[in-house]
Short mmCIF file of C-alpha atoms and ligand atoms in Angstrom, two decimals:
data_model
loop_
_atom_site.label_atom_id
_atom_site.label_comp_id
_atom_site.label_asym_id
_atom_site.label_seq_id
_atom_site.Cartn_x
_atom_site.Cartn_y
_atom_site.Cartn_z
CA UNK A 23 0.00 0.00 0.00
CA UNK A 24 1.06 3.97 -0.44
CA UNK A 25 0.24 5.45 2.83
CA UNK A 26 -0.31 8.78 3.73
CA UNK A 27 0.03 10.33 7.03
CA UNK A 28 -0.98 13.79 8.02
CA UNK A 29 1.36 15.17 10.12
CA UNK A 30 2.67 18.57 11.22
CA UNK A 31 5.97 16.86 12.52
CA UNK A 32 7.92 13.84 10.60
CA UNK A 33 10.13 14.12 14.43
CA UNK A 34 7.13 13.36 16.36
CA UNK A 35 6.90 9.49 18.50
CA UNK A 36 3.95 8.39 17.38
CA UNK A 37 4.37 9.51 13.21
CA UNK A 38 7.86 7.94 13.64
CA UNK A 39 6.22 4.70 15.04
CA UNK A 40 3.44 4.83 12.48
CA UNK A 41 6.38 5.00 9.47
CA UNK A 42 8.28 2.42 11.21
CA UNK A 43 5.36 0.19 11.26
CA UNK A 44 4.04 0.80 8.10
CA UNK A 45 7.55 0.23 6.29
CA UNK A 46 8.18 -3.07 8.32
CA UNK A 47 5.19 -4.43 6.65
CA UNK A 48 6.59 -3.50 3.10
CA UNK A 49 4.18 -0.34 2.50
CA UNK A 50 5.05 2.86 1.12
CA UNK A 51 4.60 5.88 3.44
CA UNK A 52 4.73 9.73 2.81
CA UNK A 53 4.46 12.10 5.68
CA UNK A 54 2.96 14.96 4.97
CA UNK A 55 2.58 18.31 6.38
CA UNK A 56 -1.34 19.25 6.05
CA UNK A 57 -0.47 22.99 6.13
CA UNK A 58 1.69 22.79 3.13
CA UNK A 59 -1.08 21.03 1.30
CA UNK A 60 -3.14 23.19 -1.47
CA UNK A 61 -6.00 22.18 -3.44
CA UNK A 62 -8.09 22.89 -6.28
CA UNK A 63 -11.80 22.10 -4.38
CA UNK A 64 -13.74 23.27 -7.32
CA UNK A 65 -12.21 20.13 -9.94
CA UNK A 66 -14.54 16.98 -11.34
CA UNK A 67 -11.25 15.26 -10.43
CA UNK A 68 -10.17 16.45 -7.12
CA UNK A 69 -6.46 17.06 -6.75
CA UNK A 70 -3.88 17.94 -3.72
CA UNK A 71 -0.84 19.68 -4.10
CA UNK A 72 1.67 19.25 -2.29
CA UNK A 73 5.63 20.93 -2.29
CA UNK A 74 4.93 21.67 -5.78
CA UNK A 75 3.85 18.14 -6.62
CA UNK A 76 0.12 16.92 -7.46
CA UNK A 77 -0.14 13.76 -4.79
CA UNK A 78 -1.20 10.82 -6.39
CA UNK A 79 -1.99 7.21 -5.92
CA UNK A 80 -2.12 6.67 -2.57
CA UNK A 81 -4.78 3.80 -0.55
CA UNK A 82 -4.60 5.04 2.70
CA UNK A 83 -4.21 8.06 5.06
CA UNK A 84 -3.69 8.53 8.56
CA UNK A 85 -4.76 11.82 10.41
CA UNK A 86 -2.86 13.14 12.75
CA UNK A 87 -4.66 16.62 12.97
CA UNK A 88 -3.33 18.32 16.21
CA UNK A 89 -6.30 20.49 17.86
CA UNK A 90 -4.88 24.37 16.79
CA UNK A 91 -5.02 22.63 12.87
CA UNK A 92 -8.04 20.99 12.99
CA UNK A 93 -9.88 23.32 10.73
CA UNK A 94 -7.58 23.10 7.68
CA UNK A 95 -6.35 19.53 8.94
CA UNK A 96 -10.00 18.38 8.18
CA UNK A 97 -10.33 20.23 4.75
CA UNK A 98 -7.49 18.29 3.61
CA UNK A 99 -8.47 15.13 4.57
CA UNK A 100 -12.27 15.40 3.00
CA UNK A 101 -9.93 16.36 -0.31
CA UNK A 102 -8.41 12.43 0.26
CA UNK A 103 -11.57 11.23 0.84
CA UNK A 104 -12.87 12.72 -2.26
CA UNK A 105 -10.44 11.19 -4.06
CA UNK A 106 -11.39 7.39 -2.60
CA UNK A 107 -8.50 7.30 -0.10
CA UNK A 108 -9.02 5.25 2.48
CA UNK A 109 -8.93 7.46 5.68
CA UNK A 110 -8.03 6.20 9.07
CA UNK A 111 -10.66 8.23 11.06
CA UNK A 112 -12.99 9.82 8.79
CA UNK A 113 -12.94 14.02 8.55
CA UNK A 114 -16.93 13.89 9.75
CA UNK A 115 -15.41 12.04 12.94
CA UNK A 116 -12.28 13.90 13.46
CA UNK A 117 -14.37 17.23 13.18
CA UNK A 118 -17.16 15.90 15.50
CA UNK A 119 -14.42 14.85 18.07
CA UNK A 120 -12.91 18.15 18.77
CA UNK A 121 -16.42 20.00 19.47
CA UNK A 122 -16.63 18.81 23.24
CA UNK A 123 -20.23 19.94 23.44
CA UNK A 124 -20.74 18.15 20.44
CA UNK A 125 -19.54 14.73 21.56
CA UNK A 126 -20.92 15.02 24.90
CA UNK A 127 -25.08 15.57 22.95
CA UNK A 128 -24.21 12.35 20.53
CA UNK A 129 -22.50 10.23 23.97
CA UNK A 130 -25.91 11.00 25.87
CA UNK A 131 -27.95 10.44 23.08
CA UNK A 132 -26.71 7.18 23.08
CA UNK A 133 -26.90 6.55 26.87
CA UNK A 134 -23.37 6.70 27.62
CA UNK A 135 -22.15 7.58 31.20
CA UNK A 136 -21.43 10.77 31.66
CA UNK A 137 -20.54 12.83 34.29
CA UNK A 138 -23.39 15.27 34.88
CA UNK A 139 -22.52 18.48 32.45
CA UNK A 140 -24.04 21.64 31.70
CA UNK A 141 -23.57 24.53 29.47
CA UNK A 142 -24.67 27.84 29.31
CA UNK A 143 -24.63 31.16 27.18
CA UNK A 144 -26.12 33.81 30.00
CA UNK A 145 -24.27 34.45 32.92
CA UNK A 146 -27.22 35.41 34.70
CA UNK A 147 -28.00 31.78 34.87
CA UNK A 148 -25.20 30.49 36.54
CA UNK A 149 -26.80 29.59 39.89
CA UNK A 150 -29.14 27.42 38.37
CA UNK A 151 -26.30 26.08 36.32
CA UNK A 152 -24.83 25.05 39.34
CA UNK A 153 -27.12 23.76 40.84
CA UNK A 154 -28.20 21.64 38.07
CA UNK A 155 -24.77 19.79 37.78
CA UNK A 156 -25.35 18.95 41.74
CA UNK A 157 -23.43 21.96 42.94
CA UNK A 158 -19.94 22.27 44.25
CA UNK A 159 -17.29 20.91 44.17
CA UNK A 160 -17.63 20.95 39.99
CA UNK A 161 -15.43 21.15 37.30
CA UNK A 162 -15.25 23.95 34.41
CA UNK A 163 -13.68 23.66 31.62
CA UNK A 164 -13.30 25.83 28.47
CA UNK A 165 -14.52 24.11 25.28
CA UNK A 166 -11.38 24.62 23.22
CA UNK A 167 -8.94 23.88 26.02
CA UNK A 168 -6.28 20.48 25.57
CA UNK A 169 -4.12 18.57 27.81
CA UNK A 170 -5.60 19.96 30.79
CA UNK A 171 -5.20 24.06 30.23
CA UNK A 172 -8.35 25.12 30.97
CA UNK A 173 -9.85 22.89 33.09
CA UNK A 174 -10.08 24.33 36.84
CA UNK A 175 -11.62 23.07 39.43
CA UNK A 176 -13.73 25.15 42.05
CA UNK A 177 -14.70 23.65 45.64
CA UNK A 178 -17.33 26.32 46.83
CA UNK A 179 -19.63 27.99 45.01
CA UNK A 180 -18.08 31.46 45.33
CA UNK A 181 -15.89 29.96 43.50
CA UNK A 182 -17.41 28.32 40.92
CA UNK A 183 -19.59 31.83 40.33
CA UNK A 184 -16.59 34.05 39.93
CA UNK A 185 -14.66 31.43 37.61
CA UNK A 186 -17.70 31.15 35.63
CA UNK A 187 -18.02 34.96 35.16
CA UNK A 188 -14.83 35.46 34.41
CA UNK A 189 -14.43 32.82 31.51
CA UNK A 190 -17.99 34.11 30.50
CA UNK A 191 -16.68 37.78 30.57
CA UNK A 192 -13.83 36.64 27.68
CA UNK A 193 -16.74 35.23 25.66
CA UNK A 194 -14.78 31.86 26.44
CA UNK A 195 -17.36 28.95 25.69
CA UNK A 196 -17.38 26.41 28.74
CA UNK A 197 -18.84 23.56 30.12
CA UNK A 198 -19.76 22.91 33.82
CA UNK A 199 -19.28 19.05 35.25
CA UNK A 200 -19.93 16.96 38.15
CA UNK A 201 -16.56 16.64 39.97
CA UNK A 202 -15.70 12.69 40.23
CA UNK A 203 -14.19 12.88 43.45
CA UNK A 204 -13.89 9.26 43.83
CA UNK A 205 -11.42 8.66 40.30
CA UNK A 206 -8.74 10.40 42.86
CA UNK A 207 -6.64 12.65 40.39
CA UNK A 208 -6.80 9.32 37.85
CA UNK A 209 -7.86 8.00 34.30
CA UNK A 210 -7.81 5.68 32.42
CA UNK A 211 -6.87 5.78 28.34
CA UNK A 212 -8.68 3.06 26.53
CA UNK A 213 -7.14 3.10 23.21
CA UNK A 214 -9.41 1.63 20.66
CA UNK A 215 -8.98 -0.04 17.08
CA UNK A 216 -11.63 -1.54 15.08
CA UNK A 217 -14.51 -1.82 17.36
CA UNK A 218 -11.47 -3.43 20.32
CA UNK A 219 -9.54 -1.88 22.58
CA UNK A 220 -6.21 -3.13 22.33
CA UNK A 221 -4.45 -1.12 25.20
CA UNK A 222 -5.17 0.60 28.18
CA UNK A 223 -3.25 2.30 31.06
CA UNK A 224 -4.34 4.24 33.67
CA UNK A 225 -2.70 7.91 34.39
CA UNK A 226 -2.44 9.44 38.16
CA UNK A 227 -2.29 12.88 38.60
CA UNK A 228 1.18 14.05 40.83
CA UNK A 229 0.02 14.96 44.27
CA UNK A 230 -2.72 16.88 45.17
CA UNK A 231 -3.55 17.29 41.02
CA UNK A 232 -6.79 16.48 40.43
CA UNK A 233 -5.85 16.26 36.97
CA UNK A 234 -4.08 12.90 35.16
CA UNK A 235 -2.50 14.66 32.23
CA UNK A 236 0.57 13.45 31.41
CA UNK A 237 1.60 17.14 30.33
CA UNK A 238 0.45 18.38 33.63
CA UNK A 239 3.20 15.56 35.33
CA UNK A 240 1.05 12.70 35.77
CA UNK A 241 2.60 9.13 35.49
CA UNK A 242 1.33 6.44 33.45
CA UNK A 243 1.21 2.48 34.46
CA UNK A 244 -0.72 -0.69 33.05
CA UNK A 245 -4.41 -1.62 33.99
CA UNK A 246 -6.73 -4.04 34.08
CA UNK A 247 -10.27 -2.68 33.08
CA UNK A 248 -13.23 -4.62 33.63
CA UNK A 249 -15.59 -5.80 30.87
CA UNK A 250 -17.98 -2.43 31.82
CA UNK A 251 -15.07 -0.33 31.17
CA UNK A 252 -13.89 -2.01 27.98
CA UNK A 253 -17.70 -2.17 26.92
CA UNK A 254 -18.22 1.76 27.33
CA UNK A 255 -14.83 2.73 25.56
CA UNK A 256 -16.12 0.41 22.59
CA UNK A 257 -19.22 2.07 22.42
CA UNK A 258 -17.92 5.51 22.47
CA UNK A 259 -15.64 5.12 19.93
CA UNK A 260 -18.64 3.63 17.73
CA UNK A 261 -20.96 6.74 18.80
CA UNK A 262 -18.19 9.28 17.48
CA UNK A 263 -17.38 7.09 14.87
CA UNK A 264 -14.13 6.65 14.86
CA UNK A 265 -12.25 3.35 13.56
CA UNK A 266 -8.75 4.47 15.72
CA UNK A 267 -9.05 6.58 19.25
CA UNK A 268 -8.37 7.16 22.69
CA UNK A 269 -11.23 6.96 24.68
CA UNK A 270 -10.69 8.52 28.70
CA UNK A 271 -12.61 7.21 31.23
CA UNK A 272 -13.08 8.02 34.89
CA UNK A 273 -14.02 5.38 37.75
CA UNK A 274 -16.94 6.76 39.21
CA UNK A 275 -19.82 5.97 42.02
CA UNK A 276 -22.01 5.37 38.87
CA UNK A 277 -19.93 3.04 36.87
CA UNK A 278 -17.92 4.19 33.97
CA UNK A 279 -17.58 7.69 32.71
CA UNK A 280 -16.39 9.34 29.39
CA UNK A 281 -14.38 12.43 30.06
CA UNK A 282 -13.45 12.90 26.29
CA UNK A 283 -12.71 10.76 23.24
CA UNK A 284 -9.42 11.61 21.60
CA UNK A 285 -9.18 11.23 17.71
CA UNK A 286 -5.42 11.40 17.64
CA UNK A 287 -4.25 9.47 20.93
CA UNK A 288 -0.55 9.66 21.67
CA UNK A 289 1.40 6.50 21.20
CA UNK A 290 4.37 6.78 23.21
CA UNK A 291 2.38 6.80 26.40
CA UNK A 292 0.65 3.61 25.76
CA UNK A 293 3.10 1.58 24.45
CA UNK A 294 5.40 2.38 27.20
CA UNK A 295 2.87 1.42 29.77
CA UNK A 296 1.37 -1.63 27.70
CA UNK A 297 4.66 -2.39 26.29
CA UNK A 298 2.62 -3.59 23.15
CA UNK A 299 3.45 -2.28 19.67
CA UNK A 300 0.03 -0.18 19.38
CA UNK A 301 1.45 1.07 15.90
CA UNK A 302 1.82 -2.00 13.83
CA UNK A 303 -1.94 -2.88 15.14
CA UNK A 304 -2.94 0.15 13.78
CA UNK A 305 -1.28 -0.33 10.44
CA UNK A 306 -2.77 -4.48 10.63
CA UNK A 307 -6.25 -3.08 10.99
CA UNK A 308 -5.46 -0.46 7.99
CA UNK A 309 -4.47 -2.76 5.61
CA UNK A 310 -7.75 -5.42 6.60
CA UNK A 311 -9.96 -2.46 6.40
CA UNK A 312 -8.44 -1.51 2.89
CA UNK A 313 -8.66 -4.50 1.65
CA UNK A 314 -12.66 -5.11 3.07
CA UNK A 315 -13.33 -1.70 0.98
CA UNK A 316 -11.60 -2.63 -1.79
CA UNK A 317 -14.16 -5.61 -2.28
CA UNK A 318 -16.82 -2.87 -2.28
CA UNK A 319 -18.57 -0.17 -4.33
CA UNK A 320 -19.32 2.36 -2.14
CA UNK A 321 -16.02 3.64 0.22
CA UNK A 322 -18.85 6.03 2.04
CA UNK A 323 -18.43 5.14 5.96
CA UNK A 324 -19.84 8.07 7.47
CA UNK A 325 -21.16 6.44 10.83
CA UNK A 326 -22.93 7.75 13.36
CA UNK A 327 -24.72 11.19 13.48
CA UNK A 328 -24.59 14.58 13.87
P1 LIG B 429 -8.23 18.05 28.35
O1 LIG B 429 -8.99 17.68 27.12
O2 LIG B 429 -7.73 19.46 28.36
O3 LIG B 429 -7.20 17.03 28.74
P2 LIG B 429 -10.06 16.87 30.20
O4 LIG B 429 -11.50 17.13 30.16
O5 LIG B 429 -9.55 15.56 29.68
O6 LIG B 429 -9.30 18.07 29.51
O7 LIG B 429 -9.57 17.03 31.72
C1 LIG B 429 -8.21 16.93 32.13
C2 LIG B 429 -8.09 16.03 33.35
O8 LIG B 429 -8.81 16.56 34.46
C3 LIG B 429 -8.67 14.65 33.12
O9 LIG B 429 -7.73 13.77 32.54
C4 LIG B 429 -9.08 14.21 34.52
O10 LIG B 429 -8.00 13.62 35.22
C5 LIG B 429 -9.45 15.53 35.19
N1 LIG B 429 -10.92 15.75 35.11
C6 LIG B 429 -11.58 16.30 34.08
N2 LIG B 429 -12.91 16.35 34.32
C7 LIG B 429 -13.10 15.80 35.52
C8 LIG B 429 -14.27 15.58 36.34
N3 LIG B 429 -15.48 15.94 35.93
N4 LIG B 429 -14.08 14.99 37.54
C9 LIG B 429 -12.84 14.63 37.97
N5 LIG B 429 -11.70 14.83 37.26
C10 LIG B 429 -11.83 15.42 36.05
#
């Protein structure tokens, strides 16, 4: 196969692990840098450029849209998909991913735990905001934030009103959550391919951090989950439609609950702590699923809704 993979960085772990993967198993693999791509949108045959060169011939591309390129990151990939590439993670699935509002309507729609969220517009409705998530202690976080900027938490309601205001004040869209108290500054990544998940591990916050991001210090080891967890990370990633992902979870009171499902999970984390080569599954379950399409007419796999 000629592979494609969207990347900002050829330097990057998990693009280097993808490549090594992907050549191991004989295939042909371009990295390319989705803000150097141009195309010509309007064409009966659509076309990307690419350093000067029209890109041609490839059967498969990988996105690996960071969050500040998702808008352009996206465009590019519909392009590939217009031109019956086979994409990793489809652009409808990516897009819907990064709208955390967005993911949290389709995850309750489909009766997914949750912890209890709200959002609002006005601040003049903040109490009852509050009090509709089951007061303090509660979480907000800002809608575009990533790798835990943005996400504060607030222990009285003072608190919570003034933070609230103040992100409200910078026209900053948030969303207001039940604090899971009980997960103890922990999370577990659920990284899922194919309908599977393949590898987990579970991240701890450092002390007294009630967040588990591994760019806010937090330390990664290998877990166990039980069939409940598994079960909900499988059915989130079907919900958001997306073939490869990292699915976080928190241990609550109430089972199970998805904090956010991640379109392009980080492989150096989880094959340190599962010690399993998550990027040659990945490229396994690429060339299966290219193959399976292959054998049919339509490539359309737009799955799920909204
Ligand atoms: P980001 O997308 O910026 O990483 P998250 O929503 O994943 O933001 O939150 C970052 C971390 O904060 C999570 O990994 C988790 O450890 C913690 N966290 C987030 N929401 C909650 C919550 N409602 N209850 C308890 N901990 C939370």
């Amino acid at each position: 196969m000629k592979i494609a993979i969207l990347s900002r960085n050829r330097k990057l772990y998990s693009t280097r692990r993808l490549v090594e993967a992907a050549e191991e198993r004989g295939h042909e693999v371009q990295v390319i840098d989705i803000l150097r791509c141009y195309m010509n949108i309007t064409s009966l045959k659509p076309t990307i450029h690419y350093r000067g060169e029209e890109l041609e011939g490839f059967d498969a591309v990988i996105p690996r849209i960071g969050a500040s390129v998702t808008f352009y990151g996206t465009a590019v990939l519909r392009q590939f998909e217009m031109m019956n590439v086979f994409p990793l993670n489809e652009s409808v699935a990516v897009t819907r991913s990064r709208d955390k509002l967005r993911s949290a309507q389709l995850l309750a729609r489909k009766g997914i735990g949750m912890p209890v969220t709200g959002f609002a517009h006005n601040p003049d409705d903040i109490q009852d905001l509050i009090k509709e998530v089951g007061g303090t202690p509660l979480v907000i976080k800002l809608l575009e934030g990533t790798q835990g900027i943005g996400v504060v938490l607030a222990e009285t309601k003072k608190a919570a009103e003034s933070v609230i205001q103040a992100f409200m004040g910078l026209k900053a869209n948030i969303m207001v959550q039940e604090f899971i108290k009980e997960a103890g500054g922990s999370d577990l990544r659920c990284f899922v391919v194919g309908g599977k998940v393949v590898a987990a591990m579970k991240r701890q916050g450092p002390e007294g951090e009630f967040r588990s991001n591994l760019h806010r210090g937090g330390s990664a080891s290998l877990v166990r989950l039980t069939p409940g967890e598994r079960a909900t990370a499988v059915r989130a990633a079907k919900v958001m439609g997306l073939e490869v992902c990292g699915v976080d979870l928190l241990r609550s009171n109430h089972g199970p609950v998805v904090m956010e499902v991640n379109s392009s999970p980080g492989l150096e984390g989880i094959e340190k702590a599962s010690d399993k080569d998550v990027a040659g599954i990945i490229i396994d379950y690429m060339e299966k699923r290219v193959n399976e399409v292959a054998h049919r007419s339509s490539r359309s796999r737009t799955r799920g809704k909204g």
